[in-house]
XYZ file of C-alpha atoms in Angstrom:
253
model
C -17.677 8.236 25.755
C -14.214 9.718 26.316
C -12.793 11.605 23.329
C -9.331 10.262 22.503
C -6.819 12.928 21.479
C -4.048 11.212 19.447
C -0.982 13.454 19.494
C 0.572 12.491 16.147
C 3.738 13.810 14.465
C 4.483 13.593 10.766
C 6.501 10.332 10.438
C 9.931 11.725 9.713
C 13.448 10.569 10.613
C 14.844 12.388 13.601
C 11.479 13.737 14.618
C 9.697 10.609 15.785
C 11.337 8.267 18.320
C 14.615 10.278 18.030
C 16.390 8.340 20.794
C 15.518 4.874 19.563
C 18.030 4.669 16.745
C 20.741 5.861 19.110
C 20.023 3.298 21.784
C 19.040 0.198 19.805
C 20.076 -1.668 16.609
C 17.165 0.001 14.731
C 18.074 2.380 11.924
C 16.367 5.821 11.775
C 14.117 4.497 8.958
C 13.115 1.496 11.059
C 12.261 3.802 13.941
C 9.943 5.717 11.661
C 8.317 2.435 10.467
C 7.737 1.452 14.094
C 6.181 4.802 14.829
C 3.861 4.387 11.828
C 2.819 0.945 13.089
C 2.163 2.140 16.630
C 0.176 5.118 15.305
C -2.104 2.788 13.336
C -2.606 0.634 16.492
C -3.522 3.600 18.603
C -6.051 4.705 16.012
C -7.531 1.258 15.728
C -7.836 0.996 19.535
C -9.674 4.328 19.591
C -12.058 3.267 16.891
C -12.737 -0.148 18.390
C -13.438 1.303 21.841
C -16.460 3.110 20.402
C -15.373 6.642 21.246
C -14.478 9.553 18.990
C -10.885 10.239 17.869
C -9.334 13.640 17.434
C -5.990 13.718 15.586
C -3.886 16.598 16.948
C -0.827 17.347 14.921
C 1.965 19.935 14.934
C 1.815 22.359 11.942
C 5.036 23.047 10.019
C 5.677 26.308 11.856
C 6.018 24.435 15.132
C 8.564 21.974 13.734
C 12.303 22.574 13.951
C 13.803 23.462 10.535
C 15.516 20.063 10.049
C 12.099 18.356 10.167
C 10.247 20.630 7.736
C 9.657 19.136 4.292
C 8.150 20.321 1.065
C 5.127 18.267 1.836
C 3.119 19.746 4.735
C 2.925 18.166 8.180
C -0.873 17.943 7.783
C -0.663 15.998 4.531
C 1.802 13.541 6.015
C -0.296 12.945 9.082
C -3.480 12.618 7.118
C -1.941 10.069 4.807
C -0.764 7.960 7.825
C -4.185 8.116 9.436
C -5.870 7.077 6.163
C -3.758 3.864 6.206
C -5.309 2.834 9.491
C -8.998 3.774 9.069
C -11.637 2.935 6.568
C -13.484 5.641 4.609
C -16.347 5.921 7.077
C -14.061 6.059 10.095
C -11.900 8.636 8.375
C -14.907 10.859 7.684
C -15.762 10.795 11.368
C -12.264 11.615 12.568
C -11.396 15.224 13.513
C -8.065 16.757 12.590
C -6.826 19.824 14.461
C -3.513 21.603 14.647
C -1.705 21.834 17.925
C -1.350 25.279 19.478
C 1.480 26.045 21.896
C 5.224 26.286 22.114
C 5.752 23.243 24.348
C 4.161 19.796 24.637
C 2.434 20.676 27.902
C 1.052 23.846 26.416
C -0.255 22.030 23.355
C -1.910 19.401 25.514
C -3.332 22.008 27.941
C -4.797 24.140 25.222
C -6.462 21.172 23.556
C -7.826 19.667 26.802
C -9.114 23.006 28.134
C -10.824 23.864 24.828
C -12.579 20.533 24.606
C -13.717 20.445 28.226
C -14.611 24.055 28.720
C -15.626 25.361 25.298
C -16.978 22.250 23.640
C -18.168 20.816 26.940
C -16.871 17.326 26.359
C -17.504 15.136 29.370
C -13.987 13.739 29.347
C -10.963 13.631 27.110
C -7.864 11.395 26.973
C -4.442 12.203 25.622
C -2.044 9.595 24.139
C 0.999 9.643 21.954
C 1.435 6.651 19.580
C 4.218 5.075 21.631
C 2.311 2.500 23.759
C 0.957 -0.125 21.448
C -0.377 -2.282 24.294
C -2.914 0.484 24.991
C -5.673 -1.441 23.355
C -9.448 -1.272 23.323
C -9.865 -3.029 26.686
C -7.413 -0.583 28.320
C -9.295 2.394 26.865
C -12.635 0.945 27.977
C -11.271 0.373 31.508
C -9.957 3.943 31.666
C -13.332 5.286 30.499
C -15.040 3.373 33.321
C -12.664 4.838 35.865
C -13.442 8.363 34.554
C -17.032 7.889 35.543
C -15.906 7.911 39.187
C -12.631 9.947 39.060
C -11.605 13.283 37.597
C -8.238 12.260 36.233
C -6.928 8.830 35.117
C -3.299 8.210 34.342
C -1.367 5.337 32.749
C 2.055 4.855 34.222
C 5.123 4.029 32.166
C 8.837 3.406 32.967
C 10.925 6.104 34.627
C 7.875 7.979 35.976
C 6.471 8.741 32.575
C 2.851 8.333 31.423
C 1.463 6.512 28.404
C -2.090 7.831 28.879
C -3.692 10.737 30.586
C -7.469 11.390 30.759
C -9.320 14.342 32.301
C -12.897 14.983 33.257
C -11.873 18.327 34.664
C -9.015 20.634 33.561
C -5.847 21.177 35.544
C -3.117 23.814 35.458
C -0.881 22.410 32.692
C 2.020 24.876 33.115
C 4.896 22.602 33.943
C 2.489 19.625 34.377
C 4.708 17.375 32.253
C 7.823 18.097 34.258
C 9.889 14.960 35.071
C 8.643 12.679 36.550
C 5.432 13.250 34.633
C 3.320 10.701 36.559
C 4.053 12.381 39.852
C 3.764 15.928 38.506
C 0.412 15.338 36.807
C -0.927 13.632 39.912
C 0.211 16.600 42.032
C -1.427 19.099 39.745
C -4.734 17.202 39.816
C -4.644 16.991 43.620
C -3.766 20.725 43.844
C -7.041 21.321 41.999
C -8.794 18.982 44.531
C -9.478 16.443 41.840
C -9.629 12.646 42.379
C -6.991 10.620 40.589
C -6.920 6.984 39.543
C -4.638 4.805 37.402
C -4.768 2.141 34.772
C -2.110 -0.646 34.766
C 1.418 0.369 33.644
C 2.396 -0.205 30.049
C 5.399 0.088 27.853
C 5.921 3.531 26.223
C 8.595 3.183 23.576
C 11.259 5.871 23.672
C 14.605 4.079 23.926
C 16.105 0.654 23.204
C 15.392 -0.298 26.833
C 11.676 0.188 26.169
C 11.819 -1.879 23.013
C 13.725 -4.569 24.915
C 10.689 -4.798 27.188
C 8.094 -4.579 24.440
C 9.440 -7.303 22.140
C 9.168 -10.273 24.528
C 5.924 -8.989 26.000
C 4.190 -9.047 22.607
C 5.788 -12.408 21.737
C 4.552 -13.853 25.030
C 1.057 -12.510 24.563
C 0.814 -14.006 21.122
C 2.121 -17.340 22.278
C -0.466 -17.340 25.038
C -3.259 -16.620 22.595
C -3.839 -13.093 23.950
C -4.538 -10.051 21.808
C -1.585 -8.125 20.396
C -1.351 -4.816 18.477
C -1.783 -5.838 14.850
C 0.436 -3.354 13.110
C 3.246 -3.288 15.744
C 3.308 -7.060 15.897
C 3.579 -7.255 12.115
C 6.442 -4.755 12.138
C 8.302 -6.686 14.892
C 7.791 -9.958 12.972
C 9.778 -8.569 10.062
C 12.433 -6.829 12.294
C 15.540 -8.977 12.602
C 16.071 -7.842 16.186
C 15.610 -9.864 19.386
C 16.483 -9.784 23.065
C 19.535 -11.780 24.078
C 22.021 -12.000 26.916
C 25.552 -10.760 26.241
C 28.196 -10.719 28.929
C 25.541 -11.071 31.586
C 23.489 -8.212 30.306
C 20.205 -8.281 28.414
C 20.449 -6.439 25.148
C 18.927 -6.077 21.695
C 20.805 -7.942 18.956
C 20.372 -7.923 15.235
C 20.359 -11.282 13.524
């Protein structure tokens, strides 16, 4: 099975989903609560897919000074993970610090180590920003990885919500905008086969949340599965999509 690397930050205001509070009616505290909910849903999806999960977190010395607290980054992340998993699942979950000065370096170091040193057959990387990345999506991606070297999950604006590798690539600059195109190019430069899973919402700004809210509501109304923790958070959030002056926007009731 594919090892899922969950790239998790300590849930602190200004550090997680920093653009969301500036581009939506959500407060910084609500943005943190949404991040916590999406993190739990990512971890649950990983557990339910039957694969192993590795929690990769930034240590305090890789955080900007405004985001450092008396409580360590590791403790904050471990507490959040413990809220999503039972005792047996928690015992089987690996925690490792990220190494590298940039996101692409941290991903590259982790992926290369797992594939080349630990000889994992395949690894997937996901940040907890795409709550619709559920068990079925992870299972479908794992099936594609049996036939392809790299599998990517597109998101809005050329971003990715999921990236999985059966072979390493050159990660230097691999997450340059637009990430989907750049990662694909790097894989093809290494003569690797690339495939894709369906696009999904990766929450970064209010526009992304404007897409996510009705999608989850529609799925629930249709009797389809929804991310448990994110759905519960949105149920309590007094924010909805409405039309104002001919434009769709988020409004607070």
